mmCIF file of C-alpha atoms in Angstrom:
data_model
loop_
_atom_site.group_PDB
_atom_site.id
_atom_site.type_symbol
_atom_site.label_atom_id
_atom_site.label_comp_id
_atom_site.label_asym_id
_atom_site.label_seq_id
_atom_site.Cartn_x
_atom_site.Cartn_y
_atom_site.Cartn_z
ATOM 1 C CA MET A 1 149.099 -202.357 -19.036
ATOM 2 C CA LYS A 2 145.123 -202.955 -19.342
ATOM 3 C CA LEU A 3 143.122 -200.000 -17.854
ATOM 4 C CA LEU A 4 139.668 -201.132 -16.957
ATOM 5 C CA SER A 5 136.250 -199.128 -15.958
ATOM 6 C CA THR A 6 132.824 -199.174 -15.082
ATOM 7 C CA PHE A 7 130.246 -196.134 -14.307
ATOM 8 C CA ARG A 8 127.487 -197.013 -12.053
ATOM 9 C CA SER A 9 125.269 -193.910 -10.000
ATOM 10 C CA GLY A 10 127.555 -191.436 -10.594
ATOM 11 C CA ARG A 11 130.840 -193.004 -9.840
ATOM 12 C CA LEU A 12 133.890 -193.924 -12.029
ATOM 13 C CA THR A 13 136.006 -197.007 -10.892
ATOM 14 C CA LEU A 14 138.458 -197.406 -12.811
ATOM 15 C CA LEU A 15 140.544 -200.265 -12.065
ATOM 16 C CA PRO A 16 144.582 -200.530 -13.584
ATOM 17 C CA ALA A 17 146.084 -203.723 -14.196
ATOM 18 C CA GLY A 18 149.508 -204.207 -14.973
ATOM 19 C CA GLU A 19 152.671 -202.166 -14.658
ATOM 20 C CA LEU A 20 151.757 -198.734 -14.599
ATOM 21 C CA ASP A 21 155.452 -197.147 -15.259
ATOM 22 C CA HIS A 22 156.569 -194.685 -17.616
ATOM 23 C CA HIS A 23 156.175 -196.510 -20.520
ATOM 24 C CA SER A 24 152.379 -197.177 -20.225
ATOM 25 C CA ALA A 25 151.597 -193.448 -17.949
ATOM 26 C CA LYS A 26 150.714 -191.044 -21.072
ATOM 27 C CA GLY A 27 148.301 -193.543 -22.830
ATOM 28 C CA THR A 28 146.972 -194.184 -19.278
ATOM 29 C CA VAL A 29 146.407 -190.181 -18.903
ATOM 30 C CA LYS A 30 144.760 -189.902 -21.927
ATOM 31 C CA ARG A 31 142.297 -192.965 -21.651
ATOM 32 C CA ILE A 32 141.525 -191.702 -17.596
ATOM 33 C CA GLU A 33 140.783 -188.597 -19.343
ATOM 34 C CA ASP A 34 138.989 -189.289 -22.583
ATOM 35 C CA LEU A 35 136.857 -191.583 -19.997
ATOM 36 C CA ILE A 36 136.050 -189.141 -17.286
ATOM 37 C CA GLU A 37 134.963 -186.384 -20.498
ATOM 38 C CA GLU A 38 132.578 -189.418 -21.534
ATOM 39 C CA ASN A 39 131.156 -189.462 -18.279
ATOM 40 C CA LEU A 40 131.800 -186.593 -16.289
ATOM 41 C CA PRO A 41 131.361 -188.719 -12.973
ATOM 42 C CA ARG A 42 130.610 -187.057 -9.217
ATOM 43 C CA ASP A 43 133.255 -189.777 -7.488
ATOM 44 C CA CYS A 44 136.177 -190.983 -9.365
ATOM 45 C CA VAL A 45 138.278 -194.312 -7.645
ATOM 46 C CA LEU A 46 140.805 -195.328 -8.553
ATOM 47 C CA ASP A 47 141.411 -199.140 -7.974
ATOM 48 C CA LEU A 48 144.705 -200.063 -7.457
ATOM 49 C CA SER A 49 143.904 -203.786 -6.311
ATOM 50 C CA GLU A 50 144.657 -205.589 -9.641
ATOM 51 C CA LEU A 51 148.377 -203.131 -10.071
ATOM 52 C CA SER A 52 151.658 -205.019 -9.458
ATOM 53 C CA PHE A 53 153.722 -202.383 -10.109
ATOM 54 C CA MET A 54 153.654 -198.884 -9.819
ATOM 55 C CA ASP A 55 156.320 -196.082 -10.699
ATOM 56 C CA SER A 56 157.489 -192.314 -9.937
ATOM 57 C CA SER A 57 154.690 -191.576 -13.089
ATOM 58 C CA GLY A 58 151.463 -193.646 -11.718
ATOM 59 C CA ILE A 59 151.800 -190.490 -9.066
ATOM 60 C CA ALA A 60 151.899 -188.133 -12.170
ATOM 61 C CA VAL A 61 148.530 -190.173 -13.582
ATOM 62 C CA ILE A 62 146.722 -190.284 -9.538
ATOM 63 C CA LEU A 63 147.498 -186.214 -9.368
ATOM 64 C CA ARG A 64 146.237 -186.120 -12.698
ATOM 65 C CA VAL A 65 142.779 -187.641 -11.814
ATOM 66 C CA TYR A 66 142.579 -185.529 -8.882
ATOM 67 C CA LYS A 67 142.611 -182.276 -10.274
ATOM 68 C CA ARG A 68 140.536 -183.260 -13.023
ATOM 69 C CA MET A 69 138.212 -184.250 -10.454
ATOM 70 C CA ARG A 70 138.413 -181.080 -7.863
ATOM 71 C CA GLU A 71 137.930 -178.884 -11.379
ATOM 72 C CA LEU A 72 134.613 -180.709 -11.801
ATOM 73 C CA GLY A 73 133.733 -180.374 -8.483
ATOM 74 C CA GLY A 74 133.818 -183.797 -7.977
ATOM 75 C CA ARG A 75 136.096 -186.695 -5.476
ATOM 76 C CA ALA A 76 138.883 -188.802 -6.392
ATOM 77 C CA TRP A 77 140.555 -191.787 -3.999
ATOM 78 C CA ILE A 78 143.176 -194.653 -3.656
ATOM 79 C CA GLU A 79 141.236 -197.933 -3.134
ATOM 80 C CA GLY A 80 143.052 -201.510 -2.744
ATOM 81 C CA ALA A 81 146.225 -200.844 -3.087
ATOM 82 C CA GLN A 82 148.770 -203.356 -3.664
ATOM 83 C CA PRO A 83 151.959 -203.452 -1.427
ATOM 84 C CA GLN A 84 154.688 -202.407 -4.143
ATOM 85 C CA PRO A 85 152.595 -199.371 -5.403
ATOM 86 C CA ALA A 86 151.192 -198.797 -2.219
ATOM 87 C CA ARG A 87 154.912 -197.717 -0.751
ATOM 88 C CA VAL A 88 155.349 -195.777 -3.442
ATOM 89 C CA ILE A 89 152.451 -193.927 -2.930
ATOM 90 C CA ASP A 90 152.897 -193.542 1.090
ATOM 91 C CA ALA A 91 156.552 -192.225 -0.346
ATOM 92 C CA SER A 92 155.494 -189.995 -2.207
ATOM 93 C CA GLY A 93 153.259 -188.396 0.131
ATOM 94 C CA ILE A 94 150.587 -187.560 -2.635
ATOM 95 C CA ASP A 95 147.998 -189.343 0.209
ATOM 96 C CA ARG A 96 148.111 -186.050 1.942
ATOM 97 C CA MET A 97 146.158 -184.528 -1.021
ATOM 98 C CA VAL A 98 144.265 -187.920 -2.536
ATOM 99 C CA PRO A 99 142.380 -189.637 -0.134
ATOM 100 C CA VAL A 100 144.013 -193.629 0.284
ATOM 101 C CA LEU A 101 141.387 -196.033 1.874
ATOM 102 C CA SER A 102 142.006 -199.551 2.626
ATOM 103 C CA LYS A 103 140.175 -202.983 1.723
ATOM 104 C CA ALA A 104 138.306 -202.209 5.243
ATOM 105 C CA GLU A 105 137.327 -198.507 4.303
ATOM 106 C CA LYS A 106 135.812 -198.740 0.661
ATOM 107 C CA ARG A 107 133.149 -196.105 0.197
ATOM 108 C CA GLY A 108 129.577 -197.449 -0.574
#
């Protein structure tokens, strides 16, 4: 799995690409935590538009990002989830904690 990121105007956008499963989750969490500590963003967007597959390990990654951003007094949300990751998100109920935005709802 690849993880691209951009930081602009206090917003860290994370763009995981490929498959986020138990094999890639640990390394992904470490890279994301490093990016958050390096940039100390106000907002963190998990753009899942390039993520083709996600298992429950992906939910753990999302929760880690959400928790860390709350600790920093910031916000985190999900945008652009493809159908398979969206089904995992829906089944987990995580959308009750972490906002999930459609393409039409993307934040500035």
